[in-house]
PDB file of C-alpha atoms and ligand atoms in Angstrom:
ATOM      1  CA  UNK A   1      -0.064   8.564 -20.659  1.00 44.00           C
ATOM      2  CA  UNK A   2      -1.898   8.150 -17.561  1.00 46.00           C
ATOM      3  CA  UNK A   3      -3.243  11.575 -15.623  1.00 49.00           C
ATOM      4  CA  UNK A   4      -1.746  14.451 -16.887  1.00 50.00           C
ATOM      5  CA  UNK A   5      -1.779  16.238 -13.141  1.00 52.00           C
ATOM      6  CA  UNK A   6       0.725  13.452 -11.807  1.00 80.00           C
ATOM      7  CA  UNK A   7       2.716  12.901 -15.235  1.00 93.00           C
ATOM      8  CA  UNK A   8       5.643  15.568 -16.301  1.00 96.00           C
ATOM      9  CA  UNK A   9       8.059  15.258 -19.327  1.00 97.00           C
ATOM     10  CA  UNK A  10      11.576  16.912 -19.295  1.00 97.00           C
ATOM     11  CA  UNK A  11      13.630  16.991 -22.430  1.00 97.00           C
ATOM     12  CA  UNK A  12      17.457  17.852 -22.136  1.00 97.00           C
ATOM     13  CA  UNK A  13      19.970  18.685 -24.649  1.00 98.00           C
ATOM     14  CA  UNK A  14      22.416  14.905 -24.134  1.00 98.00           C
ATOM     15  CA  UNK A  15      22.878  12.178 -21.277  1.00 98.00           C
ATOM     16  CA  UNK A  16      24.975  14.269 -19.258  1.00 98.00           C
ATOM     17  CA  UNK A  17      22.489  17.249 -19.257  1.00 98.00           C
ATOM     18  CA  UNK A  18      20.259  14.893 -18.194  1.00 98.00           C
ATOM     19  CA  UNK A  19      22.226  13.205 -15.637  1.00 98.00           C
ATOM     20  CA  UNK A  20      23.064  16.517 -14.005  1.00 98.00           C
ATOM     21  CA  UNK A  21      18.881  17.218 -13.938  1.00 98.00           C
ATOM     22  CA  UNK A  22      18.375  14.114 -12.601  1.00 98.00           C
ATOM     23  CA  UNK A  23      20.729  14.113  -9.844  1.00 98.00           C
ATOM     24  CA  UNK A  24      19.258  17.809  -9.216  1.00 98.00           C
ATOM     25  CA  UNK A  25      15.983  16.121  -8.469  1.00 98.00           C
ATOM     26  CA  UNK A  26      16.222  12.998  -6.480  1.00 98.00           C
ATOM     27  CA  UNK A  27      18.747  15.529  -3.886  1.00 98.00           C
ATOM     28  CA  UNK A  28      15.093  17.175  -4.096  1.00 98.00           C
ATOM     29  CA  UNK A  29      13.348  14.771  -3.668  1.00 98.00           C
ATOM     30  CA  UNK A  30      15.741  13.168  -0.689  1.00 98.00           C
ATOM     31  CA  UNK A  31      14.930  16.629   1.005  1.00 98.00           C
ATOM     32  CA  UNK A  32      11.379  16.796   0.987  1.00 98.00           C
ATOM     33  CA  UNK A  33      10.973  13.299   1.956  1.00 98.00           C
ATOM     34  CA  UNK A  34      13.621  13.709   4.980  1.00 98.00           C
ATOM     35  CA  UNK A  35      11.623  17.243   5.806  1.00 98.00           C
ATOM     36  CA  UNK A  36       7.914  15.046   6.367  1.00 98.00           C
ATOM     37  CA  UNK A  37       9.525  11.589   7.037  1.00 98.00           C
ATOM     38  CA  UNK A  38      12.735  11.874   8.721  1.00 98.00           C
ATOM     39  CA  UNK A  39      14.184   9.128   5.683  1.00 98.00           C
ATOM     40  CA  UNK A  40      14.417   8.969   2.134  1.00 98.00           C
ATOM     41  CA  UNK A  41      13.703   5.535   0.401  1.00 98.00           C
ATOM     42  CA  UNK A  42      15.118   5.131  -2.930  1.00 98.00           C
ATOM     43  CA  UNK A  43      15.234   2.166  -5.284  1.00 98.00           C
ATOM     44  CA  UNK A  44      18.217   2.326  -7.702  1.00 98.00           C
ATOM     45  CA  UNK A  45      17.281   1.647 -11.629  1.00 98.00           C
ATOM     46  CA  UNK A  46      19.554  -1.139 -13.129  1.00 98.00           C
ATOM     47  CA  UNK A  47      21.517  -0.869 -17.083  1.00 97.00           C
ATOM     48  CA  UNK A  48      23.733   1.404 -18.006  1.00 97.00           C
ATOM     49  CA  UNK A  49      22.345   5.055 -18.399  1.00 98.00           C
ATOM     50  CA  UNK A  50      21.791   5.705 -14.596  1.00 98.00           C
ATOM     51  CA  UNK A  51      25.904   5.101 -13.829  1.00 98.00           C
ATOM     52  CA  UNK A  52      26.380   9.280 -14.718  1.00 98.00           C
ATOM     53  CA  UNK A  53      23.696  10.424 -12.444  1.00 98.00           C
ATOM     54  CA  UNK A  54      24.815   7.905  -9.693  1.00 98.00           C
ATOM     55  CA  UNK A  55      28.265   9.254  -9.795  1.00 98.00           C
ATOM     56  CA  UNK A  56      27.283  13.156  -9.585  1.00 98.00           C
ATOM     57  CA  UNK A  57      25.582  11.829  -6.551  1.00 98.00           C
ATOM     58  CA  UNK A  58      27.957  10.103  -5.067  1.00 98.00           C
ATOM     59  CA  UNK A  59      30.627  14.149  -5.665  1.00 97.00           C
ATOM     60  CA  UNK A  60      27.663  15.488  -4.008  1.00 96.00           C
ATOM     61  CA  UNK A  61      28.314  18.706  -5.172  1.00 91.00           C
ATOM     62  CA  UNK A  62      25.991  21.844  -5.980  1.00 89.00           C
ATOM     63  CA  UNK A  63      22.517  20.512  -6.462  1.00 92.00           C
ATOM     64  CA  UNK A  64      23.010  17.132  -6.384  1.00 94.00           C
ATOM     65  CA  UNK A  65      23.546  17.427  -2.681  1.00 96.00           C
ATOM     66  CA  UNK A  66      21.709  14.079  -0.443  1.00 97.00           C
ATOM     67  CA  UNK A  67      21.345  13.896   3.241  1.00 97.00           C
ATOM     68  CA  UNK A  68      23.193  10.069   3.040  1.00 98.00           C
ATOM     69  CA  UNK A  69      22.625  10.009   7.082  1.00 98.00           C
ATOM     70  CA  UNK A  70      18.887   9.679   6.394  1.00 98.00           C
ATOM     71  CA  UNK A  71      19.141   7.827   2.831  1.00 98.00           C
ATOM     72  CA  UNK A  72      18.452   3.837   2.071  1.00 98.00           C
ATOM     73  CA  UNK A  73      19.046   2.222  -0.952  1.00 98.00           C
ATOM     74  CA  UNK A  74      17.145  -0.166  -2.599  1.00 98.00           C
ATOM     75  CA  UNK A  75      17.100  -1.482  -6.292  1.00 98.00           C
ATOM     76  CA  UNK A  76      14.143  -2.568  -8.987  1.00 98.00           C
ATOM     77  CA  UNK A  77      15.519  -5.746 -10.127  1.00 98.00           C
ATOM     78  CA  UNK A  78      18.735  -7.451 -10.531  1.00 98.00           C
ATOM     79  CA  UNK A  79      20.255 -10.135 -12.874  1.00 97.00           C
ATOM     80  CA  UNK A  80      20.851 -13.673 -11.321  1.00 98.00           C
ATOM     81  CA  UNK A  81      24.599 -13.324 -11.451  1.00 98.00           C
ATOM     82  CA  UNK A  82      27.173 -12.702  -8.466  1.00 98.00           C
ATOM     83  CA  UNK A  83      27.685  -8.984  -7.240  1.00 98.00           C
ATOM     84  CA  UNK A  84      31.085  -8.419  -8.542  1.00 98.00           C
ATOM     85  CA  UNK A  85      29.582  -9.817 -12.081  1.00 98.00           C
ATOM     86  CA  UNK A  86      30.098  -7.245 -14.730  1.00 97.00           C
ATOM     87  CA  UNK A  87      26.657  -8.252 -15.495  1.00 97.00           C
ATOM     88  CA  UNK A  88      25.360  -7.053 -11.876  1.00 98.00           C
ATOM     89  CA  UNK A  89      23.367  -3.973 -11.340  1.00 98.00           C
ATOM     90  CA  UNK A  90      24.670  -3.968  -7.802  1.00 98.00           C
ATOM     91  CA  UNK A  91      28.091  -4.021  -9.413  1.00 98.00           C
ATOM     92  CA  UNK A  92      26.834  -0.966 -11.463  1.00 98.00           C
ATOM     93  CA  UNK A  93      25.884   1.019  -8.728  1.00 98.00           C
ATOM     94  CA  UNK A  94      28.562  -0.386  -6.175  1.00 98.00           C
ATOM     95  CA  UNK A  95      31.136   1.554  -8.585  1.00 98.00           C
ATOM     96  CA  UNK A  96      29.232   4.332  -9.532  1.00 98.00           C
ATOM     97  CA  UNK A  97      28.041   5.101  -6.273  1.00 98.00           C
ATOM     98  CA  UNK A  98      28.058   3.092  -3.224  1.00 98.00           C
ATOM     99  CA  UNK A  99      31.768   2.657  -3.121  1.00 98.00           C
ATOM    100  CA  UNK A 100      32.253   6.580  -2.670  1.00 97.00           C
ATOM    101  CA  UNK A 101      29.055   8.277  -1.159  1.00 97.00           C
ATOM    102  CA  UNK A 102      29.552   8.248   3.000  1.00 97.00           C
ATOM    103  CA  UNK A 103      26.368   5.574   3.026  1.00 98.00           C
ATOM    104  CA  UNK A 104      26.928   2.522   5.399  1.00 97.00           C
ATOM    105  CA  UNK A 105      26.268  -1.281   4.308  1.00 97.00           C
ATOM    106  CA  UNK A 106      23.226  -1.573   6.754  1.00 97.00           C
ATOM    107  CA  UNK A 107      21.563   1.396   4.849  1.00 98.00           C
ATOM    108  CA  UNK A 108      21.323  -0.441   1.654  1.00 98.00           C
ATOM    109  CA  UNK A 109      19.422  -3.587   0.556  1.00 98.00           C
ATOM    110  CA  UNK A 110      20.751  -5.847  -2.541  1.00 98.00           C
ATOM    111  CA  UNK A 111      18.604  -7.950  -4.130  1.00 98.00           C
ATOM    112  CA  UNK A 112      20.438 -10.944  -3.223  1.00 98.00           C
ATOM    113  CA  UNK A 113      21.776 -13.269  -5.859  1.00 98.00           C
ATOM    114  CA  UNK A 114      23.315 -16.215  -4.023  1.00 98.00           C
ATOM    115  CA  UNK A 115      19.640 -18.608  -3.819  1.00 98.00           C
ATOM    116  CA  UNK A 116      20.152 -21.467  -6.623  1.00 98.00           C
ATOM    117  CA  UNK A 117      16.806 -19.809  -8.481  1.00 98.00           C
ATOM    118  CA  UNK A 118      16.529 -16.275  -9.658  1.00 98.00           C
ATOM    119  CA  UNK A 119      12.379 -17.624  -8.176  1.00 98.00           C
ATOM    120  CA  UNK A 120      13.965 -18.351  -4.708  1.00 98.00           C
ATOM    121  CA  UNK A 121      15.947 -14.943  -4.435  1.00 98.00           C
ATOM    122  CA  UNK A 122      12.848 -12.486  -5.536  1.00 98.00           C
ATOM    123  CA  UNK A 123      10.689 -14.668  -2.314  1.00 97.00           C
ATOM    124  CA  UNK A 124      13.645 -13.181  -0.038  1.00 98.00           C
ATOM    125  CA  UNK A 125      13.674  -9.902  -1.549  1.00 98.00           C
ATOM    126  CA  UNK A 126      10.026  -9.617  -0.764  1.00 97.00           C
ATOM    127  CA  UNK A 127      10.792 -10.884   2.700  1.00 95.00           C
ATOM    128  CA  UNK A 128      13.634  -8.711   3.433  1.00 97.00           C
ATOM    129  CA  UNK A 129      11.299  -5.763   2.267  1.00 97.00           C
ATOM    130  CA  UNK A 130       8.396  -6.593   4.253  1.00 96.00           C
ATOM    131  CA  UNK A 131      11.398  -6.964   7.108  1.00 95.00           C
ATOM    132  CA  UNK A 132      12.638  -3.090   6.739  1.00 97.00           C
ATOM    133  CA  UNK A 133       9.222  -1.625   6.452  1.00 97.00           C
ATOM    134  CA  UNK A 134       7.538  -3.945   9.056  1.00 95.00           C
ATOM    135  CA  UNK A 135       3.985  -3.901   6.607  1.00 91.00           C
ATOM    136  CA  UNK A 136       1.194  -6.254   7.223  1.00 86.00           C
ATOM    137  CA  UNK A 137       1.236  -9.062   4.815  1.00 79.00           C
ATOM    138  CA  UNK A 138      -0.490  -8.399   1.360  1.00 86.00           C
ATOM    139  CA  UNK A 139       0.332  -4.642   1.480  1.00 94.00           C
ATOM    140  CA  UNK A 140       3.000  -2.716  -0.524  1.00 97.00           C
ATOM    141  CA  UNK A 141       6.010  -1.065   0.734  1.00 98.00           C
ATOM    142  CA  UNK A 142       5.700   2.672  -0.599  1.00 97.00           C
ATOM    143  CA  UNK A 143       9.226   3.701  -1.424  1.00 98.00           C
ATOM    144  CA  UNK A 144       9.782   7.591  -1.895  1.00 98.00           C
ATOM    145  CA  UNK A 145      11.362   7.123  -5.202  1.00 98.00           C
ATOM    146  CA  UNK A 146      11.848   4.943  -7.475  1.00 98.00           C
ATOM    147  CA  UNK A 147      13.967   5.246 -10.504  1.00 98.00           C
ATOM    148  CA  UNK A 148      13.739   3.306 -14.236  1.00 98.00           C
ATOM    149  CA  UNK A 149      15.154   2.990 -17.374  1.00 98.00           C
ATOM    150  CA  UNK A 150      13.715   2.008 -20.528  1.00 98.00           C
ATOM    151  CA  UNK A 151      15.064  -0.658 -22.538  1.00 97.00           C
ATOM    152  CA  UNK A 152      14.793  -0.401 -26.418  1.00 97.00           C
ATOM    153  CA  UNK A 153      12.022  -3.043 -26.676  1.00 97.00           C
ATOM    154  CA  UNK A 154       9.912  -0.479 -23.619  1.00 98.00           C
ATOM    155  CA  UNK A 155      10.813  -2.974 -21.007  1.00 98.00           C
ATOM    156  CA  UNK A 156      11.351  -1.540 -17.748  1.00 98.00           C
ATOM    157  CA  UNK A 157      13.065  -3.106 -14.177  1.00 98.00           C
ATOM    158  CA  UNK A 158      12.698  -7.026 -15.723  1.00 98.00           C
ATOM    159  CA  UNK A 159       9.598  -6.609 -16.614  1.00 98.00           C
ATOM    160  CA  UNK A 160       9.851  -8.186 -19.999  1.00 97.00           C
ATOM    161  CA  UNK A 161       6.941  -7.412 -23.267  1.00 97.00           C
ATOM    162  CA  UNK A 162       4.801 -10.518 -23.045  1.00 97.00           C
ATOM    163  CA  UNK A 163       6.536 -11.964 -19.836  1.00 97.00           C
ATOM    164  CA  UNK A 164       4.606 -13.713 -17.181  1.00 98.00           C
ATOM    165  CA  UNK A 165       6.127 -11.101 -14.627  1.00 98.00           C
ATOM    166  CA  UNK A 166       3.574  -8.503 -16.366  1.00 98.00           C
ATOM    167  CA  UNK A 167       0.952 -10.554 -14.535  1.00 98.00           C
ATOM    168  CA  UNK A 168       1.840 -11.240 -11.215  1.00 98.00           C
ATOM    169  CA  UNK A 169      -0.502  -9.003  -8.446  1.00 97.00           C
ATOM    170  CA  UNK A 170       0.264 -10.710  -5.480  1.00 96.00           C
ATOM    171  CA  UNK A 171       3.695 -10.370  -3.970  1.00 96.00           C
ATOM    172  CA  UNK A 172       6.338  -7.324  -4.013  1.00 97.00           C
ATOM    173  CA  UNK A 173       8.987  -9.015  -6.027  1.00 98.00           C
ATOM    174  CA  UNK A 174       8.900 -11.815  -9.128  1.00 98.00           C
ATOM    175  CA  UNK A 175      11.230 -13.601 -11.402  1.00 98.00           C
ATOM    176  CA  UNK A 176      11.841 -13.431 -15.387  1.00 98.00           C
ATOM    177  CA  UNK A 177      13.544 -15.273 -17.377  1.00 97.00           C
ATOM    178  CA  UNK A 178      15.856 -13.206 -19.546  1.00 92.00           C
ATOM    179  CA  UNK A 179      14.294 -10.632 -21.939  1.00 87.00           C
ATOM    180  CA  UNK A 180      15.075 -10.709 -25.882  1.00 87.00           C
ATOM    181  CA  UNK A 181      17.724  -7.601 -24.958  1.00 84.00           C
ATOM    182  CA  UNK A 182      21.272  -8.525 -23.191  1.00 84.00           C
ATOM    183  CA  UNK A 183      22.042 -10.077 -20.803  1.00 90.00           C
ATOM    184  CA  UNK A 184      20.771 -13.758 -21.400  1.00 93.00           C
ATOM    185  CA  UNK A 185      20.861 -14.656 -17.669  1.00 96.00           C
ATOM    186  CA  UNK A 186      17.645 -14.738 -15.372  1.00 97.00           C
ATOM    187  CA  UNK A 187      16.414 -12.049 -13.550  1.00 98.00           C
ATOM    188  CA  UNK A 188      14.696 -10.534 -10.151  1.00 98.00           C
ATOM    189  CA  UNK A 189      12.206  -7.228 -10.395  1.00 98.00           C
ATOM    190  CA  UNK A 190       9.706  -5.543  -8.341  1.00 98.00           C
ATOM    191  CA  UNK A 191       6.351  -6.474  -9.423  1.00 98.00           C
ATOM    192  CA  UNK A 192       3.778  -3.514 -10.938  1.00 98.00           C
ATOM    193  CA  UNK A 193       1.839  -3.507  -7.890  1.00 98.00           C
ATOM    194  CA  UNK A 194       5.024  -2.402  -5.618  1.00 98.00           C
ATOM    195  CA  UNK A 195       6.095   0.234  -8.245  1.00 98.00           C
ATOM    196  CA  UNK A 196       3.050   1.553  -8.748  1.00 98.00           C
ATOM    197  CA  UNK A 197       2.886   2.461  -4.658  1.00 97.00           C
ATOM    198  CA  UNK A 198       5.426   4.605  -4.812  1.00 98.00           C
ATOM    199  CA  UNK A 199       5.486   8.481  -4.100  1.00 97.00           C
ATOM    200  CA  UNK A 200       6.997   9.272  -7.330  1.00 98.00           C
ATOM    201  CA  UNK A 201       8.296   7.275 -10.145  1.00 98.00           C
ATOM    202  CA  UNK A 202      10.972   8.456 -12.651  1.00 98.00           C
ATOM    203  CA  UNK A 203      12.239   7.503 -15.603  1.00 98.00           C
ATOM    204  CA  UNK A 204      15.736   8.160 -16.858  1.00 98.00           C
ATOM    205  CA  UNK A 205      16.137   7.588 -20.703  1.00 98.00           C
ATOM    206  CA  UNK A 206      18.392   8.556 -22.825  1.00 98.00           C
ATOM    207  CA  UNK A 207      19.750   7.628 -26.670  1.00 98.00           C
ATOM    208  CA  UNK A 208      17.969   7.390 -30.060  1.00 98.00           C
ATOM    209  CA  UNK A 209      17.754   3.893 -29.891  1.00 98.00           C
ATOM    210  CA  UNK A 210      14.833   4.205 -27.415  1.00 98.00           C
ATOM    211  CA  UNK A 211      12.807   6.618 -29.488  1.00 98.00           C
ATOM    212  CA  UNK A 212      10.348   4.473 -30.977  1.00 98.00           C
ATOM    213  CA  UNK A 213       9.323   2.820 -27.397  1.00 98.00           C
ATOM    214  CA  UNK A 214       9.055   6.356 -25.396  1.00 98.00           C
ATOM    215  CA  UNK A 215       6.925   7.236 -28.780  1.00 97.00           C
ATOM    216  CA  UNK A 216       4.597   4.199 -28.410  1.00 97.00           C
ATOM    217  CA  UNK A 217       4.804   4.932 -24.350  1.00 97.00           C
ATOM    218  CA  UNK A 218       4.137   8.542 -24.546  1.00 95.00           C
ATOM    219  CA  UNK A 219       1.296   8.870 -26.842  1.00 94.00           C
ATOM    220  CA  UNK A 220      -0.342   5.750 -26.010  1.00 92.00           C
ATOM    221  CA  UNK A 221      -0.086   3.557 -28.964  1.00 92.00           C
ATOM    222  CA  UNK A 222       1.195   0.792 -26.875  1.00 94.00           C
ATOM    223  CA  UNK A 223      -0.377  -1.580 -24.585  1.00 97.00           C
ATOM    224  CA  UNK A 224       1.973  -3.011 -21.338  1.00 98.00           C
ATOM    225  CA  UNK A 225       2.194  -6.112 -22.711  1.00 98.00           C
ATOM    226  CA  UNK A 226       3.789  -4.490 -26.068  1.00 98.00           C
ATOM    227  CA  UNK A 227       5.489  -2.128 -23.763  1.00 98.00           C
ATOM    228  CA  UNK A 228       5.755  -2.861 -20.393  1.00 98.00           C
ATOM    229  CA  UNK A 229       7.027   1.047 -18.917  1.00 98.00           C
ATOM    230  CA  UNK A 230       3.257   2.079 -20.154  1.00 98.00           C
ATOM    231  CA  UNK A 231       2.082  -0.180 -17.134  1.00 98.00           C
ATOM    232  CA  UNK A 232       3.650   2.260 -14.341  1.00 98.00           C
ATOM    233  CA  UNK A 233       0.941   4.415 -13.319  1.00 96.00           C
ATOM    234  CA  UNK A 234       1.859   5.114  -9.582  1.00 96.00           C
ATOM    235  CA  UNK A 235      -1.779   4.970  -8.152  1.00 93.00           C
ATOM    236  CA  UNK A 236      -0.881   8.028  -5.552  1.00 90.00           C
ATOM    237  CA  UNK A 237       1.912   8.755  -6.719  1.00 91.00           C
ATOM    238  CA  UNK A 238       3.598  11.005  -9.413  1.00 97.00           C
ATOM    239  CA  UNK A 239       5.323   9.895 -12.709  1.00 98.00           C
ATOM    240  CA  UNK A 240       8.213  11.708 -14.433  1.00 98.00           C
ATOM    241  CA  UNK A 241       9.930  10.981 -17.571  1.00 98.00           C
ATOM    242  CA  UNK A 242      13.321  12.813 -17.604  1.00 98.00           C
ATOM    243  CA  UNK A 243      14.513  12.632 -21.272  1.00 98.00           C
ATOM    244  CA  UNK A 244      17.371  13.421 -24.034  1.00 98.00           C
ATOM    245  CA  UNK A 245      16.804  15.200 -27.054  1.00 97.00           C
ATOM    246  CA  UNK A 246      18.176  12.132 -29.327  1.00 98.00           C
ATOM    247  CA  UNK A 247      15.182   9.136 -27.009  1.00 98.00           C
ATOM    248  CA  UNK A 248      12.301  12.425 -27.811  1.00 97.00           C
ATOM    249  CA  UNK A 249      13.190  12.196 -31.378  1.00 97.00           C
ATOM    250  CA  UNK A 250      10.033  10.738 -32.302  1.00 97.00           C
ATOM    251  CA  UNK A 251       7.406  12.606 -29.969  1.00 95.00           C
ATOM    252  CA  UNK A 252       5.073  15.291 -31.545  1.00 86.00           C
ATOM    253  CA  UNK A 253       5.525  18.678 -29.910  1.00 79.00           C
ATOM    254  CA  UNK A 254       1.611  18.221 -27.933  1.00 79.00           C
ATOM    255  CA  UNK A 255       3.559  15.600 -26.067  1.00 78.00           C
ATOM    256  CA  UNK A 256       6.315  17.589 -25.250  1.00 75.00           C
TER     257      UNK A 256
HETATM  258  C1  LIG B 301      18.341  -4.003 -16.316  1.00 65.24           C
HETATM  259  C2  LIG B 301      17.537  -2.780 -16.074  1.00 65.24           C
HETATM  260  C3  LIG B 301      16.705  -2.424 -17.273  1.00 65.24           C
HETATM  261  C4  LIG B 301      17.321  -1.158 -17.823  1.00 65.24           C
HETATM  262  C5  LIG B 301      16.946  -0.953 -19.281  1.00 65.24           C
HETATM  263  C6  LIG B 301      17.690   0.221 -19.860  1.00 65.24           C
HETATM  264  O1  LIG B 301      18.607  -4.733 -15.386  1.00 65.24           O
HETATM  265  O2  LIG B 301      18.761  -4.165 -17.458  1.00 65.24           O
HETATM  266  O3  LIG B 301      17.002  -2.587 -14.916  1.00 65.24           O
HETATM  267  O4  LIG B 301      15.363  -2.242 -17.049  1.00 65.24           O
HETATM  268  O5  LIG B 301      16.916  -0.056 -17.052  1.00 65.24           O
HETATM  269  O6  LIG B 301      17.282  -2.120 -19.980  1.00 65.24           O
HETATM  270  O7  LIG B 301      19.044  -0.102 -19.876  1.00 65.24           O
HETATM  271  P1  LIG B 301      20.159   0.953 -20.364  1.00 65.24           P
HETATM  272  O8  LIG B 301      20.104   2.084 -19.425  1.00 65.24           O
HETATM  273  O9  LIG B 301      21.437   0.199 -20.282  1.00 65.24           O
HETATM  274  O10 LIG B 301      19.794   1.363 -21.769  1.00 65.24           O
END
């Protein structure tokens, strides 16, 4: 793992102990970045296990309490499919979140999926991006936070093991063609270079089945193009890994 000073792992008990710890820390997070920015930038992770900590969220009760007045919404990467696709990760997160926290249209920015090439859609995503932040060409946008999952082959946005995504330095958003997990459709990600700007990245994984890549992640038996979630290494920034008992199965108790 990269330096241990920026880097924290958090093991909970099952998925919804860890969704309720996760929404706990990005209403944290939302609050300190609102107290020394005056706005909180968050991109929203993609799949499936984010949905429970998107919907405490979007209750807003207890800890999991955000200042939506302040908040804008972003996402890592999307699959080349129409937003009301069961496939979407904007459908995902429209359901799960958007549709009930008091957060208006104009404070949240879709990939959009309606350019004929998944190529053509990640160019606008850069643009629109460059658009909201108003940053000199060639620079990053540095969100507040940005969240990931981990897929069971240690992909994480689309950034696929092997993929020609891993590669590209040069612009804020890319393209893939579709990993060897579900779904077999095209996709659009952030690049390494704009997730590694960010204040803090986190990732959110949860189930057996992703043991053996947090393993290969965690104590550094894997190299990003093996496992492409041991490539984020926010340069400034800090890294968390917020974890169930049953995707820690594998990790010796040092990395714990
Ligand atoms: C996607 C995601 C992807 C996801 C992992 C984990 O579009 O599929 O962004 O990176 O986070 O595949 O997915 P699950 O949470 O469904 O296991």
């Amino acid at each position: 793992m990269s330096d241990a000073a920026a880097t924290e792992l958090k093991v909970y008990r099952d998925a919804d102990h860890l969704a309720e710890k996760a929404a706990a820390r990005i209403a944290r997070a939302a609050a300190e970045s609102i107290r020394h920015r005056g706005r909180f930038t968050l991109v929203l992770a993609g799949g499936s296990t984010p949905r429970k900590t998107y919907a405490l969220l979007a209750q807003g009760e207890g800890e999991a309490n955000i200042d939506w007045s302040r908040t804008f919404l972003f996402f890592g990467d999307e699959r080349h499919v129409p937003p009301d696709d069961p496939r979407s990760n904007f459908r995902m997160a429209h359901e799960s979140l958007l549709a009930i926290a008091p957060i208006t249209n104009d404070q949240v920015l879709p990939i959009g999926t309606d350019l004929a090439t998944a190529e053509q859609c990640s160019d606008q995503y850069s643009s629109a991006l460059i658009k909201f932040f108003g940053m000199p060409a060639g620079t990053m946008p540095i969100f507040d936070l940005i969240l990931l999952g981990l897929g069971d082959d240690g992909h994480t946005a689309s950034l696929f093991p092997g993929a020609a995504a891993l590669g590209v330095n040069d612009r804020i958003a890319t393209w893939s063609p579709p990993g060897v997990l579900p779904p077999p459709v095209d996709r659009i990600t952030l690049t390494y270079p704009a997730l590694n700007a960010a204040r803090q990245a986190m990732f959110l994984v949860a189930g057996a089945n992703k043991a053996e890549a947090l393993r290969d992640i965690v104590e550094g038996n894997a190299t990003t193009q093996q496992r492409p979630a041991a490539g984020i290494r926010p340069e400034r920034g800090r890294l968390t890994w917020l974890v169930d008992q049953a995707a820690a199965g594998l990790l010796q108790s040092s990395s714990i």
